[in-house]
Short mmCIF file of C-alpha atoms (C1' of nucleotides) in Angstrom, two decimals:
data_model
loop_
_atom_site.label_atom_id
_atom_site.label_comp_id
_atom_site.label_asym_id
_atom_site.label_seq_id
_atom_site.Cartn_x
_atom_site.Cartn_y
_atom_site.Cartn_z
CA MET A 1 85.10 36.00 -11.17
CA LEU A 2 81.64 35.94 -9.27
CA THR A 3 81.05 39.04 -7.28
CA ARG A 4 78.16 40.34 -5.16
CA TYR A 5 77.09 43.91 -6.89
CA PRO A 6 74.44 46.21 -5.33
CA GLY A 7 73.51 47.63 -8.59
CA ALA A 8 71.65 44.42 -9.58
CA LEU A 9 68.57 44.57 -7.82
CA GLU A 10 68.21 48.44 -8.56
CA MET A 11 68.45 47.11 -12.60
CA LEU A 12 65.96 44.57 -11.92
CA ASN A 13 63.67 46.92 -10.15
CA ARG A 14 63.88 49.62 -12.95
CA LYS A 15 63.15 46.73 -15.56
CA MET A 16 60.35 45.56 -13.70
CA GLY A 17 58.47 48.68 -14.00
CA GLY A 18 60.39 51.26 -11.78
CA LEU A 19 60.48 51.71 -8.03
CA ASP A 20 57.28 54.26 -8.11
CA ARG A 21 55.00 51.64 -9.60
CA LEU A 22 56.08 48.71 -7.73
CA SER A 23 54.42 47.81 -4.15
CA ALA A 24 56.39 47.10 -1.24
CA GLN A 25 55.09 43.45 -1.44
CA GLN A 26 56.58 43.35 -5.12
CA ARG A 27 60.01 44.98 -4.26
CA ARG A 28 60.36 42.54 -1.33
CA ILE A 29 59.90 39.75 -3.69
CA LEU A 30 62.47 41.02 -6.36
CA SER A 31 64.83 41.66 -3.94
CA ALA A 32 64.76 37.89 -2.92
CA VAL A 33 65.62 37.13 -6.45
CA PRO A 34 69.05 35.27 -6.60
CA ILE A 35 71.18 37.20 -9.11
CA ARG A 36 74.38 35.92 -9.87
CA VAL A 37 76.89 38.60 -10.86
CA VAL A 38 80.01 37.88 -13.18
CA GLU A 39 82.20 40.37 -14.74
CA PHE A 40 83.70 39.96 -17.96
CA GLY A 41 86.43 41.49 -19.70
CA ALA A 42 86.00 43.04 -23.12
CA ASN A 43 85.39 40.91 -26.02
CA ARG A 44 84.29 37.81 -23.97
CA GLU A 45 81.10 35.58 -25.09
CA ILE A 46 78.55 35.92 -22.59
CA ILE A 47 76.12 33.96 -24.53
CA ARG A 48 76.72 31.77 -27.39
CA ALA A 49 74.15 30.83 -30.36
CA PHE A 50 72.20 27.78 -30.01
CA ASP A 51 73.02 27.25 -26.46
CA ARG A 52 69.94 26.20 -24.30
CA ASN A 53 70.84 28.01 -21.04
CA PRO A 54 68.94 27.68 -17.73
CA HIS A 55 69.36 31.22 -17.23
CA SER A 56 68.76 34.72 -18.86
CA CYS A 57 71.20 37.93 -18.16
CA LEU A 58 70.79 41.46 -17.46
CA LEU A 59 73.74 43.75 -18.27
CA LEU A 60 74.52 45.80 -15.30
CA GLN A 61 77.62 47.58 -16.31
CA GLY A 62 79.61 47.94 -19.50
CA MET A 63 78.23 47.34 -23.04
CA ALA A 64 77.46 44.02 -25.28
CA TYR A 65 76.40 43.34 -28.75
CA SER A 66 74.33 40.29 -30.12
CA SER A 67 75.50 39.04 -33.39
CA LYS A 68 75.04 36.23 -36.05
CA ILE A 69 77.59 34.79 -37.88
CA ASN A 70 77.36 32.37 -40.83
CA GLU A 71 79.77 29.74 -41.94
CA ARG A 72 81.34 31.91 -44.64
CA GLY A 73 82.30 33.97 -41.87
CA SER A 74 80.27 36.99 -42.24
CA ARG A 75 79.17 38.71 -39.15
CA GLN A 76 76.24 40.86 -38.52
CA ILE A 77 75.60 42.64 -35.26
CA VAL A 78 71.95 43.02 -34.78
CA ALA A 79 71.69 44.74 -31.58
CA PHE A 80 73.89 46.98 -28.87
CA HIS A 81 72.78 46.33 -25.36
CA LEU A 82 73.31 49.18 -22.65
CA PRO A 83 73.15 48.53 -18.92
CA GLY A 84 69.78 47.63 -17.70
CA ASP A 85 69.11 45.60 -21.01
CA PHE A 86 68.08 42.01 -20.90
CA LEU A 87 70.44 40.21 -22.90
CA ASP A 88 68.73 36.89 -23.97
CA LEU A 89 65.27 37.28 -22.37
CA GLN A 90 63.96 35.46 -25.56
CA SER A 91 65.77 32.33 -24.34
CA PHE A 92 63.16 32.30 -21.41
CA TYR A 93 60.22 31.64 -23.95
CA ALA A 94 61.85 30.01 -26.50
CA GLN A 95 64.56 27.73 -24.66
CA VAL A 96 67.27 28.16 -27.11
CA ILE A 97 69.14 31.48 -28.49
CA ASP A 98 69.73 32.34 -32.11
CA VAL A 99 72.45 34.97 -31.37
CA THR A 100 75.95 35.22 -29.74
CA VAL A 101 76.30 37.93 -27.22
CA THR A 102 79.76 39.52 -26.66
CA THR A 103 81.01 42.17 -24.41
CA THR A 104 82.59 45.48 -26.20
CA THR A 105 84.12 46.40 -22.81
CA LEU A 106 84.58 45.43 -19.27
CA SER A 107 81.03 44.45 -18.22
CA LYS A 108 78.92 43.24 -15.27
CA VAL A 109 76.41 40.53 -15.74
CA GLY A 110 73.82 39.53 -13.79
CA PHE A 111 72.59 35.91 -14.35
CA ILE A 112 69.16 35.09 -13.51
CA GLN A 113 67.82 31.24 -13.51
CA HIS A 114 64.63 30.57 -15.70
CA GLU A 115 62.86 28.94 -12.64
CA ASP A 116 63.24 32.36 -10.71
CA LEU A 117 61.75 34.45 -13.91
CA GLU A 118 59.15 31.87 -13.93
CA GLU A 119 58.19 32.55 -10.21
CA LEU A 120 58.52 36.31 -11.11
CA ALA A 121 55.91 35.78 -14.13
CA THR A 122 53.45 34.81 -11.84
CA ASP A 123 53.05 38.60 -10.95
CA ARG A 124 51.22 39.92 -13.82
CA LEU A 125 52.90 43.34 -13.96
CA PHE A 126 56.51 41.38 -13.93
CA ASP A 127 55.24 39.31 -16.62
CA ARG A 128 54.43 42.43 -18.71
CA ALA A 129 57.40 44.18 -17.98
CA MET A 130 59.48 41.23 -19.42
CA ALA A 131 57.15 41.07 -22.43
CA GLN A 132 57.34 44.72 -23.04
CA SER A 133 61.31 44.41 -22.93
CA ILE A 134 61.09 41.90 -25.65
CA VAL A 135 58.46 43.93 -27.80
CA ILE A 136 60.71 47.16 -27.35
CA ASP A 137 63.83 45.27 -28.41
CA ALA A 138 61.84 43.86 -31.54
CA ALA A 139 60.82 47.59 -32.57
CA ILE A 140 64.27 48.44 -32.37
CA THR A 141 65.19 45.44 -34.79
CA ARG A 142 62.56 46.36 -37.07
CA GLU A 143 64.04 49.90 -37.27
CA TRP A 144 67.40 48.35 -38.06
CA VAL A 145 65.92 46.52 -41.06
CA PHE A 146 64.84 49.98 -42.20
CA ASN A 147 68.25 51.47 -41.65
CA LEU A 148 70.05 48.80 -43.61
CA GLY A 149 67.52 48.59 -46.30
CA ARG A 150 66.72 52.03 -46.94
CA ARG A 151 69.21 54.57 -45.83
CA GLU A 152 72.64 55.12 -47.54
CA GLY A 153 75.90 55.10 -45.58
CA VAL A 154 76.14 58.42 -43.73
CA SER A 155 72.45 58.82 -42.93
CA ARG A 156 72.77 55.06 -41.44
CA THR A 157 75.40 55.83 -39.37
CA ALA A 158 73.79 59.01 -38.08
CA HIS A 159 70.66 56.98 -37.26
CA LEU A 160 72.71 54.35 -35.25
CA LEU A 161 74.56 57.06 -33.43
CA SER A 162 71.37 58.98 -32.76
CA GLU A 163 69.65 55.83 -31.56
CA LEU A 164 72.50 55.12 -29.03
CA LEU A 165 72.49 58.63 -28.06
CA THR A 166 68.84 58.39 -26.99
CA ARG A 167 69.22 55.13 -25.17
CA MET A 168 72.08 56.37 -23.41
CA ARG A 169 70.58 59.59 -22.26
CA ASP A 170 67.49 57.47 -21.04
CA ILE A 171 69.59 55.41 -18.49
CA GLY A 172 71.30 58.87 -17.48
CA ALA A 173 74.48 57.94 -19.20
CA VAL A 174 74.65 61.08 -21.31
CA GLN A 175 76.25 64.49 -19.74
CA GLY A 176 76.40 67.44 -22.26
CA ASP A 177 75.48 65.45 -25.34
CA GLN A 178 78.83 63.46 -24.63
CA PHE A 179 78.63 59.46 -23.80
CA GLU A 180 81.16 56.32 -23.50
CA LEU A 181 81.02 54.64 -26.74
CA PRO A 182 83.59 51.70 -26.09
CA VAL A 183 82.80 50.36 -29.90
CA THR A 184 85.33 49.88 -32.52
CA GLN A 185 85.02 50.88 -36.07
CA VAL A 186 84.94 47.07 -36.97
CA GLN A 187 81.91 46.61 -34.52
CA LEU A 188 80.12 49.86 -35.99
CA GLY A 189 80.43 48.43 -39.47
CA ASP A 190 79.13 44.98 -38.63
CA ALA A 191 76.11 46.82 -37.06
CA LEU A 192 75.74 48.86 -40.13
CA GLY A 193 76.14 46.30 -42.44
CA MET A 194 78.89 47.98 -44.23
CA SER A 195 82.59 47.42 -44.55
CA THR A 196 84.98 48.94 -41.96
CA VAL A 197 86.44 51.29 -44.48
CA HIS A 198 83.08 52.60 -45.42
CA THR A 199 82.24 53.00 -41.97
CA ASN A 200 85.46 54.96 -41.35
CA ARG A 201 84.51 57.39 -44.13
CA CYS A 202 80.91 58.03 -43.00
CA LEU A 203 82.25 58.94 -39.66
CA LYS A 204 84.53 61.13 -41.18
CA GLN A 205 81.88 62.92 -43.35
CA LEU A 206 79.88 63.20 -40.01
CA THR A 207 82.73 64.61 -38.11
CA THR A 208 83.81 67.08 -40.95
CA ARG A 209 80.21 68.48 -41.11
CA GLY A 210 80.54 69.48 -37.69
CA LEU A 211 78.04 67.04 -36.11
CA ILE A 212 80.10 64.66 -33.94
CA SER A 213 83.32 64.22 -32.50
CA TRP A 214 84.56 60.77 -31.80
CA ILE A 215 87.85 60.70 -29.55
CA ALA A 216 89.31 58.19 -27.27
CA GLY A 217 85.99 55.76 -27.03
CA CYS A 218 84.01 58.84 -25.96
CA LEU A 219 81.36 60.08 -28.59
CA ARG A 220 80.57 63.88 -28.20
CA VAL A 221 77.25 64.86 -30.41
CA LEU A 222 77.98 68.54 -31.45
CA ASP A 223 74.69 68.87 -33.27
CA PRO A 224 72.08 66.04 -31.79
CA VAL A 225 69.27 67.76 -33.94
CA ALA A 226 70.93 67.76 -37.34
CA LEU A 227 72.40 64.42 -36.67
CA ALA A 228 68.65 63.03 -36.25
CA GLN A 229 67.87 65.17 -39.02
CA ILE A 230 70.56 63.65 -41.17
CA GLY A 231 70.04 59.68 -39.89
CA ASP A 232 66.11 60.58 -40.26
CA PHE A 233 65.86 59.54 -36.76
CA GLU A 234 62.55 59.75 -34.71
CA ASP A 235 62.65 58.42 -31.27
CA ASP A 236 58.93 57.15 -30.87
CA TYR A 237 59.90 53.24 -31.64
CA LEU A 238 61.99 53.31 -28.62
CA HIS A 239 59.23 53.57 -26.42
CA ILE A 240 60.89 55.91 -24.04
CA ARG A 241 58.43 57.41 -21.57
CA ALA A 242 58.64 61.19 -22.12
CA ALA A 243 58.92 61.51 -18.04
CA ALA A 244 62.25 59.79 -18.16
CA MET B 1 32.25 43.37 -44.75
CA LEU B 2 32.00 41.20 -41.60
CA THR B 3 31.44 37.82 -41.91
CA ARG B 4 31.70 34.20 -39.57
CA TYR B 5 34.39 32.12 -40.45
CA PRO B 6 34.92 28.71 -39.03
CA GLY B 7 38.54 28.77 -39.69
CA ALA B 8 39.25 31.32 -37.03
CA LEU B 9 39.01 28.89 -33.99
CA GLU B 10 41.17 26.36 -35.82
CA MET B 11 43.85 29.11 -36.17
CA LEU B 12 43.57 30.13 -32.74
CA ASN B 13 43.98 26.64 -31.62
CA ARG B 14 46.96 26.19 -33.71
CA LYS B 15 48.48 29.20 -32.69
CA MET B 16 47.78 28.54 -28.68
CA GLY B 17 49.92 25.30 -28.75
CA GLY B 18 48.16 22.86 -31.08
CA LEU B 19 45.03 20.74 -30.37
CA ASP B 20 47.09 18.06 -29.06
CA ARG B 21 48.81 20.03 -26.12
CA LEU B 22 45.56 21.71 -25.23
CA SER B 23 43.06 20.28 -22.70
CA ALA B 24 39.37 20.13 -23.07
CA GLN B 25 38.85 23.07 -20.70
CA GLN B 26 41.34 24.88 -22.59
CA ARG B 27 39.77 24.18 -25.97
CA ARG B 28 36.48 25.44 -24.49
CA ILE B 29 37.99 28.41 -23.23
CA LEU B 30 39.30 29.32 -26.68
CA SER B 31 36.12 28.52 -28.69
CA ALA B 32 34.36 31.09 -26.40
CA VAL B 33 36.70 33.76 -27.59
CA PRO B 34 34.96 36.26 -29.69
CA ILE B 35 36.68 36.76 -33.04
CA ARG B 36 35.32 39.20 -35.47
CA VAL B 37 36.23 38.19 -38.88
CA VAL B 38 36.85 40.85 -41.50
CA GLU B 39 37.52 40.44 -45.06
CA PHE B 40 40.01 42.83 -46.78
CA GLY B 41 40.68 43.68 -50.67
CA ALA B 42 44.27 43.30 -51.85
CA ASN B 43 46.46 46.37 -50.88
CA ARG B 44 44.07 47.33 -48.01
CA GLU B 45 45.75 48.70 -44.80
CA ILE B 46 44.71 46.67 -41.75
CA ILE B 47 46.55 48.35 -39.28
CA ARG B 48 47.96 52.01 -39.48
CA ALA B 49 51.49 52.59 -37.62
CA PHE B 50 50.96 54.63 -34.56
CA ASP B 51 47.57 53.62 -33.79
CA ARG B 52 46.34 52.64 -30.28
CA ASN B 53 44.00 49.79 -31.12
CA PRO B 54 41.85 47.81 -28.52
CA HIS B 55 42.70 44.58 -30.39
CA SER B 56 45.18 42.66 -32.30
CA CYS B 57 44.76 40.45 -35.40
CA LEU B 58 45.31 37.05 -36.48
CA LEU B 59 45.62 36.51 -40.48
CA LEU B 60 43.46 33.69 -41.39
CA GLN B 61 43.75 33.63 -45.40
CA GLY B 62 45.77 35.74 -47.76
CA MET B 63 49.04 37.16 -47.21
CA ALA B 64 49.98 40.81 -45.61
CA TYR B 65 53.07 42.57 -44.66
CA SER B 66 54.22 45.11 -42.18
CA SER B 67 55.90 48.27 -43.23
CA LYS B 68 57.72 51.49 -42.05
CA ILE B 69 57.78 54.42 -44.42
CA ASN B 70 59.59 57.47 -43.51
CA GLU B 71 58.69 61.42 -44.53
CA ARG B 72 60.90 61.30 -47.47
CA GLY B 73 58.78 58.68 -48.85
CA SER B 74 60.99 55.52 -48.52
CA ARG B 75 59.49 52.45 -47.71
CA GLN B 76 60.95 49.23 -46.17
CA ILE B 77 58.76 46.00 -45.40
CA VAL B 78 59.79 44.42 -42.04
CA ALA B 79 58.01 41.33 -42.15
CA PHE B 80 55.70 39.34 -44.19
CA HIS B 81 52.61 37.45 -42.53
CA LEU B 82 51.23 34.22 -43.52
CA PRO B 83 47.94 32.51 -42.43
CA GLY B 84 48.19 31.81 -38.78
CA ASP B 85 50.16 34.55 -38.01
CA PHE B 86 49.26 37.37 -35.38
CA LEU B 87 49.85 40.79 -37.47
CA ASP B 88 50.20 42.94 -34.32
CA LEU B 89 50.47 41.16 -30.98
CA GLN B 90 52.85 43.66 -30.12
CA SER B 91 50.33 46.20 -29.75
CA PHE B 92 48.83 44.02 -26.83
CA TYR B 93 51.96 44.43 -24.86
CA ALA B 94 53.34 48.15 -26.06
CA GLN B 95 49.73 49.55 -26.56
CA VAL B 96 51.15 51.33 -29.63
CA ILE B 97 52.20 49.87 -33.15
CA ASP B 98 55.01 51.10 -34.84
CA VAL B 99 54.37 49.36 -38.23
CA THR B 100 51.60 49.54 -41.02
CA VAL B 101 50.26 45.97 -41.76
CA THR B 102 48.85 45.89 -45.23
CA THR B 103 47.22 42.96 -47.44
CA THR B 104 49.02 41.84 -50.60
CA THR B 105 45.80 39.83 -51.65
CA LEU B 106 42.44 39.06 -50.85
CA SER B 107 42.45 38.38 -47.18
CA LYS B 108 40.50 37.33 -43.95
CA VAL B 109 41.63 38.71 -40.74
CA GLY B 110 40.40 37.73 -37.09
CA PHE B 111 40.09 40.49 -34.63
CA ILE B 112 40.69 39.69 -31.06
CA GLN B 113 39.99 42.27 -28.42
CA HIS B 114 42.83 42.81 -25.92
CA GLU B 115 40.37 42.32 -22.74
CA ASP B 116 40.08 39.18 -24.33
CA LEU B 117 43.62 38.40 -24.90
CA GLU B 118 44.22 39.65 -21.32
CA GLU B 119 41.71 36.95 -20.01
CA LEU B 120 43.36 34.31 -22.22
CA ALA B 121 46.76 35.43 -20.73
CA THR B 122 45.49 34.09 -17.15
CA ASP B 123 46.51 30.73 -18.49
CA ARG B 124 50.14 30.22 -18.42
CA LEU B 125 50.08 28.15 -21.59
CA PHE B 126 48.41 30.72 -23.46
CA ASP B 127 50.36 33.51 -22.10
CA ARG B 128 53.62 31.63 -23.39
CA ALA B 129 52.10 30.86 -26.67
CA MET B 130 51.91 34.67 -27.34
CA ALA B 131 55.03 35.39 -25.88
CA GLN B 132 56.55 32.77 -28.13
CA SER B 133 54.88 34.19 -31.06
CA ILE B 134 56.39 37.46 -30.51
CA VAL B 135 59.96 35.83 -29.97
CA ILE B 136 60.05 33.91 -33.19
CA ASP B 137 58.95 37.16 -35.16
CA ALA B 138 62.01 39.13 -33.69
CA ALA B 139 64.05 36.14 -34.42
CA ILE B 140 62.89 36.24 -38.09
CA THR B 141 63.38 40.20 -37.97
CA ARG B 142 66.80 39.55 -36.63
CA GLU B 143 67.85 37.44 -39.54
CA TRP B 144 66.34 40.16 -41.96
CA VAL B 145 68.97 42.35 -40.49
CA PHE B 146 71.55 39.85 -41.55
CA ASN B 147 69.83 39.13 -44.83
CA LEU B 148 70.13 43.17 -45.51
CA GLY B 149 73.44 43.78 -43.94
CA ARG B 150 75.78 40.79 -45.21
CA ARG B 151 74.27 39.02 -48.30
CA GLU B 152 74.34 40.61 -51.69
CA GLY B 153 71.38 40.95 -54.19
CA VAL B 154 71.10 37.38 -55.31
CA SER B 155 71.86 35.62 -52.11
CA ARG B 156 69.27 38.02 -50.24
CA THR B 157 66.71 37.03 -52.61
CA ALA B 158 67.04 33.36 -52.31
CA HIS B 159 67.36 33.49 -48.62
CA LEU B 160 64.05 35.34 -48.33
CA LEU B 161 62.44 32.99 -50.76
CA SER B 162 63.96 29.97 -48.84
CA GLU B 163 62.35 31.71 -45.72
CA LEU B 164 58.89 32.20 -47.18
CA LEU B 165 59.00 28.38 -48.76
CA THR B 166 59.78 26.94 -45.52
CA ARG B 167 57.20 28.87 -43.64
CA MET B 168 54.46 28.14 -46.11
CA ARG B 169 55.25 24.64 -46.13
CA ASP B 170 54.98 24.60 -42.45
CA ILE B 171 51.28 25.72 -42.83
CA GLY B 172 50.88 23.12 -45.15
CA ALA B 173 50.62 25.45 -48.04
CA VAL B 174 53.30 24.13 -50.38
CA GLN B 175 52.64 21.03 -52.95
CA GLY B 176 55.42 19.77 -54.66
CA ASP B 177 57.72 22.76 -53.92
CA GLN B 178 55.15 25.25 -55.30
CA PHE B 179 53.19 27.98 -53.45
CA GLU B 180 51.05 30.91 -53.85
CA LEU B 181 53.05 34.00 -53.74
CA PRO B 182 50.72 37.01 -53.91
CA VAL B 183 53.66 39.53 -53.91
CA THR B 184 54.83 42.42 -56.65
CA GLN B 185 58.38 42.54 -57.54
CA VAL B 186 58.00 46.04 -56.14
CA GLN B 187 57.14 44.70 -52.69
CA LEU B 188 59.90 42.03 -52.81
CA GLY B 189 62.40 45.14 -53.75
CA ASP B 190 60.93 46.89 -50.64
CA ALA B 191 61.44 43.75 -48.37
CA LEU B 192 64.83 43.33 -49.51
CA GLY B 193 65.82 46.77 -49.11
CA MET B 194 66.54 46.81 -53.22
CA SER B 195 65.38 48.75 -55.95
CA THR B 196 62.83 47.26 -58.13
CA VAL B 197 65.03 46.86 -61.38
CA HIS B 198 67.45 45.01 -58.90
CA THR B 199 64.92 42.76 -57.58
CA ASN B 200 63.92 42.10 -61.01
CA ARG B 201 67.26 41.12 -62.06
CA CYS B 202 68.44 38.89 -59.10
CA LEU B 203 65.17 36.91 -59.74
CA LYS B 204 66.13 36.53 -63.27
CA GLN B 205 69.71 35.08 -62.39
CA LEU B 206 67.81 32.31 -60.01
CA THR B 207 65.49 31.60 -62.84
CA THR B 208 68.12 31.23 -65.34
CA ARG B 209 70.24 29.11 -62.93
CA GLY B 210 67.12 26.83 -63.05
CA LEU B 211 66.36 27.33 -58.97
CA ILE B 212 62.92 28.91 -59.36
CA SER B 213 60.15 29.32 -61.59
CA TRP B 214 57.60 32.42 -60.84
CA ILE B 215 54.54 32.47 -62.81
CA ALA B 216 51.24 34.31 -62.42
CA GLY B 217 51.95 34.94 -58.65
CA CYS B 218 52.78 31.05 -58.20
CA LEU B 219 56.53 30.32 -57.08
CA ARG B 220 57.71 26.91 -57.79
CA VAL B 221 61.10 26.27 -56.20
CA LEU B 222 62.96 23.96 -58.71
CA ASP B 223 65.89 23.08 -56.56
CA PRO B 224 65.16 24.05 -52.57
CA VAL B 225 68.57 22.78 -51.60
CA ALA B 226 70.74 24.84 -54.21
CA LEU B 227 68.30 28.02 -53.43
CA ALA B 228 69.01 27.62 -49.70
CA GLN B 229 72.55 27.16 -50.27
CA ILE B 230 72.76 30.19 -52.21
CA GLY B 231 70.92 32.06 -49.87
CA ASP B 232 72.93 30.79 -47.12
CA PHE B 233 69.64 29.74 -45.61
CA GLU B 234 69.30 27.67 -42.38
CA ASP B 235 66.04 27.17 -40.72
CA ASP B 236 66.84 26.76 -37.17
CA TYR B 237 65.61 30.15 -36.20
CA LEU B 238 62.14 29.95 -37.25
CA HIS B 239 61.70 27.56 -34.51
CA ILE B 240 59.77 25.42 -36.88
CA ARG B 241 59.14 21.69 -35.00
CA ALA B 242 60.71 18.97 -36.86
CA ALA B 243 57.28 17.22 -36.31
CA ALA B 244 55.26 19.50 -38.39
"C1'" DC C 1 111.29 46.93 -29.36
"C1'" DG C 2 108.49 44.13 -31.63
"C1'" DT C 3 103.56 42.83 -31.92
"C1'" DA C 4 98.80 43.49 -32.29
"C1'" DC C 5 94.99 45.81 -33.05
"C1'" DA C 6 92.59 50.45 -34.38
"C1'" DG C 7 92.07 53.79 -37.69
"C1'" DT C 8 92.91 56.18 -41.88
"C1'" DT C 9 93.76 56.74 -46.83
"C1'" DG C 10 94.18 55.98 -51.84
"C1'" DA C 11 92.83 53.38 -56.11
"C1'" DG C 12 90.21 50.08 -58.74
"C1'" DT C 13 86.28 47.13 -58.93
"C1'" DT C 14 81.99 45.29 -58.15
"C1'" DT C 15 77.40 46.15 -57.01
"C1'" DA C 16 73.23 48.63 -56.91
"C1'" DT C 17 70.56 52.80 -58.20
"C1'" DT C 18 68.64 56.01 -61.37
"C1'" DC C 19 66.37 57.29 -65.40
"C1'" DA C 20 64.07 55.96 -69.42
"C1'" DA C 21 61.34 53.20 -72.40
"C1'" DG C 22 59.26 49.47 -74.22
"C1'" DA C 23 56.61 44.64 -73.42
"C1'" DA C 24 53.15 41.96 -71.20
"C1'" DG C 25 49.16 41.52 -68.55
"C1'" DA C 26 44.30 42.43 -66.26
"C1'" DG C 27 40.79 45.31 -65.88
"C1'" DT C 28 37.15 48.38 -67.81
"C1'" DG C 29 33.70 50.41 -70.80
"C1'" DG C 30 32.16 51.46 -75.12
"C1'" DC D 1 35.25 41.84 -79.01
"C1'" DC D 2 38.11 45.82 -79.25
"C1'" DA D 3 40.45 50.19 -77.48
"C1'" DC D 4 42.04 52.31 -73.37
"C1'" DT D 5 44.41 52.54 -69.10
"C1'" DC D 6 46.87 50.93 -65.31
"C1'" DT D 7 49.94 48.08 -63.13
"C1'" DT D 8 53.48 45.12 -63.40
"C1'" DC D 9 57.58 43.63 -65.36
"C1'" DT D 10 61.74 43.82 -68.30
"C1'" DT D 11 65.71 45.52 -70.51
"C1'" DG D 12 69.63 49.15 -71.49
"C1'" DA D 13 72.81 52.54 -70.22
"C1'" DA D 14 74.70 55.90 -67.31
"C1'" DT D 15 75.37 57.11 -62.53
"C1'" DA D 16 76.46 56.34 -57.70
"C1'" DA D 17 77.57 53.89 -53.52
"C1'" DA D 18 80.02 50.65 -51.38
"C1'" DC D 19 83.58 46.91 -51.42
"C1'" DT D 20 88.06 45.05 -51.68
"C1'" DC D 21 92.71 45.30 -51.69
"C1'" DA D 22 96.88 47.23 -50.05
"C1'" DA D 23 99.59 50.58 -47.75
"C1'" DC D 24 100.65 53.09 -43.93
"C1'" DT D 25 99.97 55.75 -39.36
"C1'" DG D 26 99.26 55.63 -34.60
"C1'" DT D 27 98.76 53.80 -30.08
"C1'" DA D 28 98.86 50.33 -26.44
"C1'" DC D 29 101.08 46.75 -24.33
"C1'" DG D 30 104.36 43.27 -22.92
#
DNA sequence: CGTACAGTTGAGTTTATTCAAGAAGAGTGG
DNA sequence: CCACTCTTCTTGAATAAACTCAACTGTACG
């Protein structure tokens, strides 16, 4: 299950500020960081809640989500992770992790030891890149609170899809407003705080209105502007540079 | 409006790891940090969304909340802030802030310039204390996502009140399971993602069942264990040290 | 060919919302 | 001290949103 994967370093470079902002020295430091790459099948737990791992993970390929489950069996997905995202960087700062991270599809994950991150964090730029990653994740979570608290089904669904479109576009995974979305409606419902049945009906409404078309795990956004409008979506909170 | 306030340094000490963990040298550094203390009346905006401030704030006294408002006029409170909390530390890492922070009652706020935080962050312990503060806030926000997504009215309300009780107790503001809660039911509803009417009815249920008593801005939790049980509340995510 | 999982649809029930109006307080000025 | 106003809290009733339950379709896979 353990393989070498050349994309790992590129992801780390990107996450730590982008190649253009890094000095030759900094790039040398990054390339020396040991990254253990592991491939996971679909629906595999990468990180389990309450664990105290000596490492944090970077998603290299595929897709994953963070979820919380209570003893009554209710599950709520609290974040979706796309390639290039840290999955559990918070465990580097808080030692313990409060969510379970699971793949939705075949994925590659890079494991970095905390002691190596510790070493990296001595460089101010790297330190800030990691902190910023956490801050942006937190901003997304706050927007989810708004989404769950103040938007009804159809709008809520449209907002989440708009967020995913925007983030997918940022990492270059969107072509012609179309992208792979390896997520089931059950998972989507768990993220939206809605039942599967209701999620299905909301998606159908968006489809009927000609806004989206979701076939075979591939989402095509037919009218991104209208979708964003119905979903009351503004992309500022994602902190995506206009240059990207 | 600008006053000196001796509690400011104590709060900063506490936030940066607690007096016992700080060296004499570190305490000296902290005591030299310029903190501008400003008093705000009730319902005053301390920080406005999308601003780019050269400072971050520490709540010294009173209570505040972070909220997001969309152009349709819906408001969602995404966090409550208690004395000792940083209000907008994320703006130190991301420059811009995505929420508006408002007082609920007469409050004292300490303003610290980002350049001074920058200086503090050169000390590893201080740097980690700030990062940890952000990570814990994020964990609370994730729990709110669960709360809004997966718990119905009464349980959701019970959970929030349990969270506030626990956090209030941690800062020593609880006596006999009773504490000042200077929040209106409108604000509580905005935090719970519910209408004011429904919030009122959920509170009434908790009252009728003999779990709480909320009179004149003072919440008395009559049965903390039962309240936590109904609210499906576990305090692990708050990362509160058992010693405290 | 059977099983498992994902998606879809209908019908009844529960939860929460909106609208509306009245009661209880707090603060203000005469 | 009282009348006035404003905000907060409370309650009822009709409506809307979302959930549960249940059944059925399709598809992938061994």
